[in-house]
Coordinates of C-alpha atoms and ligand atoms in Angstrom, one line a residue:
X1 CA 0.0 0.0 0.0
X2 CA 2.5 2.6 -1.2
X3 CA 0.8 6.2 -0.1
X4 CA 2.3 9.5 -0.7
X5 CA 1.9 11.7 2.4
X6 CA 1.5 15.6 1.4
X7 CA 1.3 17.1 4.5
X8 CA 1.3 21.0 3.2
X9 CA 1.3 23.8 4.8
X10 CA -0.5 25.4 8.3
X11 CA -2.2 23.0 10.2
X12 CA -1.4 19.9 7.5
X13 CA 1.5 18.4 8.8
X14 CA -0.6 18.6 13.1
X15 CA -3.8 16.7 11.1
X16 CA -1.7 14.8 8.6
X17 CA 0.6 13.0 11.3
X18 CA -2.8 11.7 13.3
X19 CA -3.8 10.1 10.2
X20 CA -0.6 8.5 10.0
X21 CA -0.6 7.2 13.7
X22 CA -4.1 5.7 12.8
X23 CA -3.6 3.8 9.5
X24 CA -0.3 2.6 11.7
X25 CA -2.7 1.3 14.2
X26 CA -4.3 -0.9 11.6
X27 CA -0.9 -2.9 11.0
X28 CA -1.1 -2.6 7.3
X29 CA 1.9 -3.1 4.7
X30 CA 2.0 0.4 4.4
X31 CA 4.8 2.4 2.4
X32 CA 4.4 6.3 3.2
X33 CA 6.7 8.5 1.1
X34 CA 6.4 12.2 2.4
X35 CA 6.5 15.0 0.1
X36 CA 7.0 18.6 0.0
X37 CA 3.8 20.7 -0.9
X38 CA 2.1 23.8 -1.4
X39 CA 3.7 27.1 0.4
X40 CA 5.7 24.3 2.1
X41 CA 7.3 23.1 -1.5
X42 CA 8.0 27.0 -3.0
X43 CA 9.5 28.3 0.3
X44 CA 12.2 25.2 -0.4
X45 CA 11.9 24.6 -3.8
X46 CA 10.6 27.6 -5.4
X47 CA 7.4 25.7 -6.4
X48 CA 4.1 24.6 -4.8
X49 CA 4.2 21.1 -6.9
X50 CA 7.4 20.3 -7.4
X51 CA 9.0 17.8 -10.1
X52 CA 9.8 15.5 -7.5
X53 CA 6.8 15.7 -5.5
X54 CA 5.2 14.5 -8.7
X55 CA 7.5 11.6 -8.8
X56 CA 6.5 10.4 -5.4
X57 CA 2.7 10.8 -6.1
X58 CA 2.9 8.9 -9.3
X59 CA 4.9 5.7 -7.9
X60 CA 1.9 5.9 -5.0
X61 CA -1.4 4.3 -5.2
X62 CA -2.8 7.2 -3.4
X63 CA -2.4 10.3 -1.9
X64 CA -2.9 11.6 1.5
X65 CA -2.8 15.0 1.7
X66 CA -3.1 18.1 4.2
X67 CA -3.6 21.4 3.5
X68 CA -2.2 23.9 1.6
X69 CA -2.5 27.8 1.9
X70 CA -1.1 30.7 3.9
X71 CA -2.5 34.2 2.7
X72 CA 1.2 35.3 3.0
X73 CA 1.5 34.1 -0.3
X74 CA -1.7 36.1 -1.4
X75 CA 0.9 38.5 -3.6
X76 CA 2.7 35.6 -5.6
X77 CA 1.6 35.5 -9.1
X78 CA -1.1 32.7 -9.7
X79 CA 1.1 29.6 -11.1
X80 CA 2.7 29.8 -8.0
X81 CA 0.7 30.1 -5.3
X82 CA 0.0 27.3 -3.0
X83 CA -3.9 26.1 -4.0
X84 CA -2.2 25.8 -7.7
X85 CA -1.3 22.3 -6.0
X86 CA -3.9 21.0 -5.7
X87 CA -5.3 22.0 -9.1
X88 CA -1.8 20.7 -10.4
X89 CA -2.2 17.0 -9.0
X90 CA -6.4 17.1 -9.9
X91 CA -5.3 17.7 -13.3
X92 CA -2.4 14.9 -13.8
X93 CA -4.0 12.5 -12.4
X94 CA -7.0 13.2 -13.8
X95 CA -9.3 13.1 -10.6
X96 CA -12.6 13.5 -12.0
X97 CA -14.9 12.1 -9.4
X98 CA -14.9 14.0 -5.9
X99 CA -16.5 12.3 -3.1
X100 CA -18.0 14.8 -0.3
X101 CA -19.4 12.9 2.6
X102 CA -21.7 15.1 4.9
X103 CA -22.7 12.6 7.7
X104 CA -23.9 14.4 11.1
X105 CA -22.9 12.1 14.1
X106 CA -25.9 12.0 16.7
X107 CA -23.4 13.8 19.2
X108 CA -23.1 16.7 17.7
X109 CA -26.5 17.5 16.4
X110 CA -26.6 20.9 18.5
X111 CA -23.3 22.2 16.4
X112 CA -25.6 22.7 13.3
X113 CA -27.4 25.5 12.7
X114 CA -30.1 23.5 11.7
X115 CA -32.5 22.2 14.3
X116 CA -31.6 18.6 15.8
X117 CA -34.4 16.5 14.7
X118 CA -33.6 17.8 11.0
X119 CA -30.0 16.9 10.7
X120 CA -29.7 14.3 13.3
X121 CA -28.4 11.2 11.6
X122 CA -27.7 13.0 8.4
X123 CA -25.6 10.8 6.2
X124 CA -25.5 11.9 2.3
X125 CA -22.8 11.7 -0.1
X126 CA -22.3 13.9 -2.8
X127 CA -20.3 12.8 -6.1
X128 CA -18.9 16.4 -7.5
X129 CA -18.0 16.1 -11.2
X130 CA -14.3 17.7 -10.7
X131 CA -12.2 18.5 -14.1
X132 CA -15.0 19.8 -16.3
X133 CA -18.2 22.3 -16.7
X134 CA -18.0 26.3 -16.9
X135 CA -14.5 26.1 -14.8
X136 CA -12.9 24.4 -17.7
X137 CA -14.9 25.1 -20.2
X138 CA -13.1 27.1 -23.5
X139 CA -13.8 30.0 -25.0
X140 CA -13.8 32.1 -21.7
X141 CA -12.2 35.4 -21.0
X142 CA -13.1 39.2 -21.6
X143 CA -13.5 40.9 -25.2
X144 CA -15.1 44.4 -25.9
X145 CA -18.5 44.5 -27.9
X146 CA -18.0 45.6 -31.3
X147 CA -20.3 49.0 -30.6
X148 CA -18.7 49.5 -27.3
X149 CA -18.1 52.7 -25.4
X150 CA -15.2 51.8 -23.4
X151 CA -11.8 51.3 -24.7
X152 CA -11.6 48.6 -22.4
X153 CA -13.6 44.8 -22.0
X154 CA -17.5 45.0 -21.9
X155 CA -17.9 41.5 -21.5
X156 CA -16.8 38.5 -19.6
X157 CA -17.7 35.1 -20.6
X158 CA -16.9 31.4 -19.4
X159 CA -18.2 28.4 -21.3
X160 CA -20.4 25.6 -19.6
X161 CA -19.5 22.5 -21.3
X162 CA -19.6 19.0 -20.8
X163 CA -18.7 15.7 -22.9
X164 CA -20.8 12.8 -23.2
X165 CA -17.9 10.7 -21.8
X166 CA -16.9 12.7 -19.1
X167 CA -20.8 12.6 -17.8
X168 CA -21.2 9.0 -18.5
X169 CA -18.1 8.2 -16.4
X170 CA -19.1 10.3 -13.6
X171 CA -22.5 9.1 -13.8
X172 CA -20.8 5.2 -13.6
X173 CA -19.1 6.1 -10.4
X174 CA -22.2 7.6 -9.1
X175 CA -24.3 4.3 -9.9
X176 CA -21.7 2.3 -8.2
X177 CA -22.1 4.6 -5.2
X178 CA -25.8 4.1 -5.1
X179 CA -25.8 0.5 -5.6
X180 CA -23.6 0.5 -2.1
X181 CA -25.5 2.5 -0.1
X182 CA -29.4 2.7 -0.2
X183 CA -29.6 2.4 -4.2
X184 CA -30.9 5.9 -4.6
X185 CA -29.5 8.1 -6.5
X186 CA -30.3 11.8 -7.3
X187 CA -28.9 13.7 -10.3
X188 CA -28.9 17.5 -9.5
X189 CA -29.2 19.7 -13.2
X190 CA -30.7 22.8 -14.4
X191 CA -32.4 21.4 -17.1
X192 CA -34.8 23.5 -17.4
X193 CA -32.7 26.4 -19.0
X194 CA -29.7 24.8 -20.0
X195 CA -28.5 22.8 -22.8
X196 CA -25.6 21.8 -20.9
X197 CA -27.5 19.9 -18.3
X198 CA -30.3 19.0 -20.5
X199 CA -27.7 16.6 -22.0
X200 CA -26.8 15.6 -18.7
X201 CA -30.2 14.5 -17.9
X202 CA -30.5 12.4 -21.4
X203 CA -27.3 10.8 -20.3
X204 CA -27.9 10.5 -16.6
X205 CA -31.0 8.6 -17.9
X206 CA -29.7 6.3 -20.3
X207 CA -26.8 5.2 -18.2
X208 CA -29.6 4.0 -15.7
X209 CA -30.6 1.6 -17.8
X210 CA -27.4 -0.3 -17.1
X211 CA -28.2 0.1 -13.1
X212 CA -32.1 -1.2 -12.8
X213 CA -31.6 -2.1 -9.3
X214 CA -30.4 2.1 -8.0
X215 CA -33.7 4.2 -8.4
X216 CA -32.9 7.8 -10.3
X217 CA -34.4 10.8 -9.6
X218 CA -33.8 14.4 -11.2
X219 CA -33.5 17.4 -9.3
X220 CA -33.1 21.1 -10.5
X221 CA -30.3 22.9 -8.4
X222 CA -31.9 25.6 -6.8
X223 CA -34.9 23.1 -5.5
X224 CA -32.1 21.2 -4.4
X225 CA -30.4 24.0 -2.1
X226 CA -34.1 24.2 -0.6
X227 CA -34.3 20.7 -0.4
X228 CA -30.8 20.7 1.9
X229 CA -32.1 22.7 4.2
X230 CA -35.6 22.0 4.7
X231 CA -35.3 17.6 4.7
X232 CA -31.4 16.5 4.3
X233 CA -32.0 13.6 5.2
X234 CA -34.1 12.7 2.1
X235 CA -31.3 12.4 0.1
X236 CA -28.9 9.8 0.0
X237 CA -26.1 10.2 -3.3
X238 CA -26.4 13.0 -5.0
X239 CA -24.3 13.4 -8.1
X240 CA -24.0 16.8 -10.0
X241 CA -21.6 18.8 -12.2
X242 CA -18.5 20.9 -10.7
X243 CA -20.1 24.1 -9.9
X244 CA -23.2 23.3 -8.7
X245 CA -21.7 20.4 -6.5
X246 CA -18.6 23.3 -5.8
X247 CA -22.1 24.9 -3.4
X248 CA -23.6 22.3 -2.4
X249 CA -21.0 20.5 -1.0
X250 CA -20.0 23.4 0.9
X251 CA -23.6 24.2 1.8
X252 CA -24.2 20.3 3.2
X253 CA -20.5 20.1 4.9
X254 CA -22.0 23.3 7.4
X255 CA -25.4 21.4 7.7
X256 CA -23.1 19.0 10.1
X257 CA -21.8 21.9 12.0
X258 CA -18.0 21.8 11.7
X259 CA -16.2 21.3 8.9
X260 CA -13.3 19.8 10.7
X261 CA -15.3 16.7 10.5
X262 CA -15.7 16.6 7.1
X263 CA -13.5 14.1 4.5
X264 CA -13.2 14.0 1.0
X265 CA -11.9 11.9 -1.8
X266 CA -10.9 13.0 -5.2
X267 CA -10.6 9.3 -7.7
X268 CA -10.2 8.9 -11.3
X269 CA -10.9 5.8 -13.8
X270 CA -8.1 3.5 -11.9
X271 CA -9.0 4.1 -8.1
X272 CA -5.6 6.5 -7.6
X273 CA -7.1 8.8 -5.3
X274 CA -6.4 11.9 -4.1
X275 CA -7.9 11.9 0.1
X276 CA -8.3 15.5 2.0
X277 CA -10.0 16.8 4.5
X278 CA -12.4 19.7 3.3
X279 CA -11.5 22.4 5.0
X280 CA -8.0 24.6 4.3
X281 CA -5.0 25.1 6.3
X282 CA -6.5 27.5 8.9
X283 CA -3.4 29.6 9.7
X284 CA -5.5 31.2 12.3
X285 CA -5.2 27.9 14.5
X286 CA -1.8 26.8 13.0
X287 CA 1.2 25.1 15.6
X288 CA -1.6 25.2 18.5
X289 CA -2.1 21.8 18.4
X290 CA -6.3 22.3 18.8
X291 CA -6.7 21.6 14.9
X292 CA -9.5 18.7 14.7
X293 CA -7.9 15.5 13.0
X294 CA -10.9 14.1 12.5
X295 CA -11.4 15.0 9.0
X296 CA -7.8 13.4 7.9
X297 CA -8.3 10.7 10.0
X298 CA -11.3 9.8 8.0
X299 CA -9.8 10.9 4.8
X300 CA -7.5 7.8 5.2
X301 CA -10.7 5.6 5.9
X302 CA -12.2 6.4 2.6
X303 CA -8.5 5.8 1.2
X304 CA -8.8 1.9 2.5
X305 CA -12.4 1.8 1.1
X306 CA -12.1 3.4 -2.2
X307 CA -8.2 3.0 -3.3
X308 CA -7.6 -0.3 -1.4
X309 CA -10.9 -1.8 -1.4
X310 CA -10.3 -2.4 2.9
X311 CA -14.1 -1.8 4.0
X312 CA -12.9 -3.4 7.2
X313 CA -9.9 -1.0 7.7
X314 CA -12.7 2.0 7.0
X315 CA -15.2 0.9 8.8
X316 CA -12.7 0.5 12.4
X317 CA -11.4 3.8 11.7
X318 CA -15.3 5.0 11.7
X319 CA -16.3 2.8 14.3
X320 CA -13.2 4.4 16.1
X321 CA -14.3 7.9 15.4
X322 CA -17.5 7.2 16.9
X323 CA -16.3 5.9 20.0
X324 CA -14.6 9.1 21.1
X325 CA -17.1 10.9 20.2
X326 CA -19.4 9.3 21.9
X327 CA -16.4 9.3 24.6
X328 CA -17.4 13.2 24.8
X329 CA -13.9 14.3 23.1
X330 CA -14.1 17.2 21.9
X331 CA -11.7 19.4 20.1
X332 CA -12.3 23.3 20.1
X333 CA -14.1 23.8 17.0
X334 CA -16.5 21.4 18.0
X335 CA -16.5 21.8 21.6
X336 CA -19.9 23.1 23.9
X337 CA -19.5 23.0 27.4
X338 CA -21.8 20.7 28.9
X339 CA -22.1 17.5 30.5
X340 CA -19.7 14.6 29.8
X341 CA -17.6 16.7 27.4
X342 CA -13.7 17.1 27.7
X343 CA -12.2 19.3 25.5
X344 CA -9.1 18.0 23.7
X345 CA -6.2 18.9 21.2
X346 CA -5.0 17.4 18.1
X347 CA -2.7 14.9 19.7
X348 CA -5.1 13.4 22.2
X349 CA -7.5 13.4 19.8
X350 CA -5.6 11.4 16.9
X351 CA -4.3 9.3 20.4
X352 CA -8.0 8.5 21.5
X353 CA -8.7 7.0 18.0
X354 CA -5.8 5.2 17.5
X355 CA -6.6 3.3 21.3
X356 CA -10.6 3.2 20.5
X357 CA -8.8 1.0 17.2
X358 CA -6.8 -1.0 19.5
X359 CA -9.5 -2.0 21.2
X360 CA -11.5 -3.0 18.0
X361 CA -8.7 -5.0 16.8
X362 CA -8.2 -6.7 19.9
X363 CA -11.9 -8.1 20.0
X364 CA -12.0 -9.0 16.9
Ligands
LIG1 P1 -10.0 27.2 6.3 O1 -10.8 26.0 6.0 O2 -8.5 26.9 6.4 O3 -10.5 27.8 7.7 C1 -11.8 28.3 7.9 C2 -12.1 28.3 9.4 O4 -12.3 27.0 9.9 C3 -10.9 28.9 10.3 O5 -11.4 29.6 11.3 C4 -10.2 27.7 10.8 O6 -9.5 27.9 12.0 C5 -11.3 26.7 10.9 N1 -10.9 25.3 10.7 C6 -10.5 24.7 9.5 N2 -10.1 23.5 9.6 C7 -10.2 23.2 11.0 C8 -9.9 22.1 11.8 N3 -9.4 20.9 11.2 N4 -10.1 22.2 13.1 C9 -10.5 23.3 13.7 N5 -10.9 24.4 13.0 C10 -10.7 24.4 11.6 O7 -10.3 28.3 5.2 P2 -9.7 29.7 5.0 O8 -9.4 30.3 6.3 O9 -10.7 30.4 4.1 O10 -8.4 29.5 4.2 C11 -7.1 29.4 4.8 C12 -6.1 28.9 3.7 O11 -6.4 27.6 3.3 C13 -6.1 29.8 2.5 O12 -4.8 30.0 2.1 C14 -6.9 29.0 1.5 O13 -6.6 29.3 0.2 C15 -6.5 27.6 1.9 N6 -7.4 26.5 1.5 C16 -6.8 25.4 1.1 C17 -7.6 24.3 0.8 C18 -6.9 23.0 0.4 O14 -5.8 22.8 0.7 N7 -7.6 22.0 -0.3 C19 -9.0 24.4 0.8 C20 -9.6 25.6 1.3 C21 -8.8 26.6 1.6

């Protein structure tokens, strides 16, 4: 299990080194290769992604990586500024399919802003279409109108666009999804207006064909960002296009309260996955060890399930994750005083979970 560790930059390498200590716990053949990244990489190297960085990703079967980010490097010119990682390694390894998990665990049901008996026991997954749509899409840029009044542009214009392949094999992966959990699947568009997502639809449909046994409905996206808020839980996958899963992902990770509980995954056609936590490097909290781990640690759960096909190995480090919680550990960001709560810091939370895995293992 050869795994390439990108720590990055802020509070990566606190978060990154708990997930470490927990696949350890697992006693798997693992083979981590650490690698520079992000601000990390161009303060040593002079770039975020560096040539050998690359090297270690590609002899990897996956990738577990931090965060990247500092706004001290707000002033570098684009190409080199510490999120053009990330877009870097989406882009060579071609890591179309991003998997956004919003599950609400019943202890922390008052840290959403939504009312308990909404969110409680929330568990969705949306399937974010990741390399095309209007953030890819060519021609974009600015031009001036031919009976313009300024000397300058008087129009900006980006290109929604997708390819029957690229929403047949996102809509594969999303079947596949469905057909694991509670074979439902909803496909989020906006039909109704445009031709992009009309094909979408056709495609969506005639790919369901091949899945008889996941049930498809079609959602439009603004009903859908209703439908988020007013019954979550009536969704299980949801698979849509990159901008419109860009929001909702975002809007469904704060329906659990703290986004330093939320994973992600990032796969393309051969399982090489790319496995991050969803929220940045928070330089605010940096070197204060009160970062929450949680979100790595669970990072590297969907690593074993999706990369190495270990549901076993997932499902402890979940199991695991529940315990503590359940243990009333707490780290700040999702910490309210109250009975049989103990606030915690990144160490002793990565700690609890590696012993709560212990324990599994020795039971079973
Ligand atoms: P952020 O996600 O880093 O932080 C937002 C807020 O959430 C902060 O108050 C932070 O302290 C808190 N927070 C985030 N993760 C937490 C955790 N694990 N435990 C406790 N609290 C946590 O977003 P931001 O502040 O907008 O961005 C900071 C930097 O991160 C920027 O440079 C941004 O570009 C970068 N960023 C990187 C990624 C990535 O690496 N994939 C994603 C988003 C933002």
């Amino acid at each position: 299990m050869k795994i390439a560790v990108l720590a990055g930059d802020g509070i990566g390498p606190e978060i990154v080194a708990q997930a470490v200590a927990v696949l350890e716990a697992l006693k798997l053949p693992l083979q981590l290769e650490y690698a520079l990244v992000g601000g990390a990489a161009y303060e040593a190297l002079g770039h975020p992604l560096p040539e050998a960085t690359l090297e270690i990703c590609q002899r990897a079967d996956a990738i577990l990586f931090g965060a990247v980010g500092d706004w001290k490097y707000d002033s570098l010119e684009r190409k080199l500024r510490p999120e053009q990682a990330i877009l870097g390694l989406r882009k060579h390894f071609g890591l179309f399919a991003n998997f956004r998990p919003a599950i609400l665990y019943p202890e922390l049901a008052n840290a959403s802003s939504l009312k308990p008996e909404i969110v409680s026991g929330l568990d969705i997954l949306i399937i974010r279409e990741l390399t095309g749509d209007i953030y890819f899409g060519q021609p974009r840029g600015r031009r001036a109108a031919s009976d313009g009044e300024f000397d300058g542009a008087t129009e900006a214009f980006d290109t929604m666009r997708y390819s029957e392949p690229e929403i047949r094999r996102i809509a594969h992966v999303a079947f596949k999804a469905a057909r694991k959990r509670s074979k439902r699947l909803t496909s989020v568009d906006k039909a109704n207006v445009l031709e992009t997502f009309q094909f979408w639809k056709e495609i969506m449909i005639e790919v369901s064909k091949e899945y008889p046994d996941v049930a498809l409905d079609h959602m439009y996206v603004d009903n859908a960002a209703m439908q988020l808020v007013k019954a979550p839980k009536n969704f299980d996958v949801i698979v849509t296009g990159n901008m419109f899963g860009d929001i909702l992902s975002d809007e469904a990770a704060m329906l659990t309260g703290s986004i330093g509980m939320l994973p992600s995954a990032s796969l393309n056609t051969k399982s090489f996955g790319l496995y991050e936590p969803s929220h940045g490097s928070a330089p605010d909290i940096a070197g204060q060890g009160i970062a929450n781990p949680l979100a790595t640690i669970l990072s590297a759960a969907m690593m074993l399930r999706y990369t190495f096909n270990n549901s076993l190995g997932a499902t402890t480090i979940e199991v695991a994750v529940k315990q503590v919680l359940a243990q009333g550990l707490r780290t700040a960001d999702i910490f309210q005083a109250g009975a049989g709560t103990t606030k915690v810091g990144t160490v002793e939370m990565g700690q609890a979970v590696v012993e709560a895995i212990n324990g599994i293992m020795k039971k079973t």
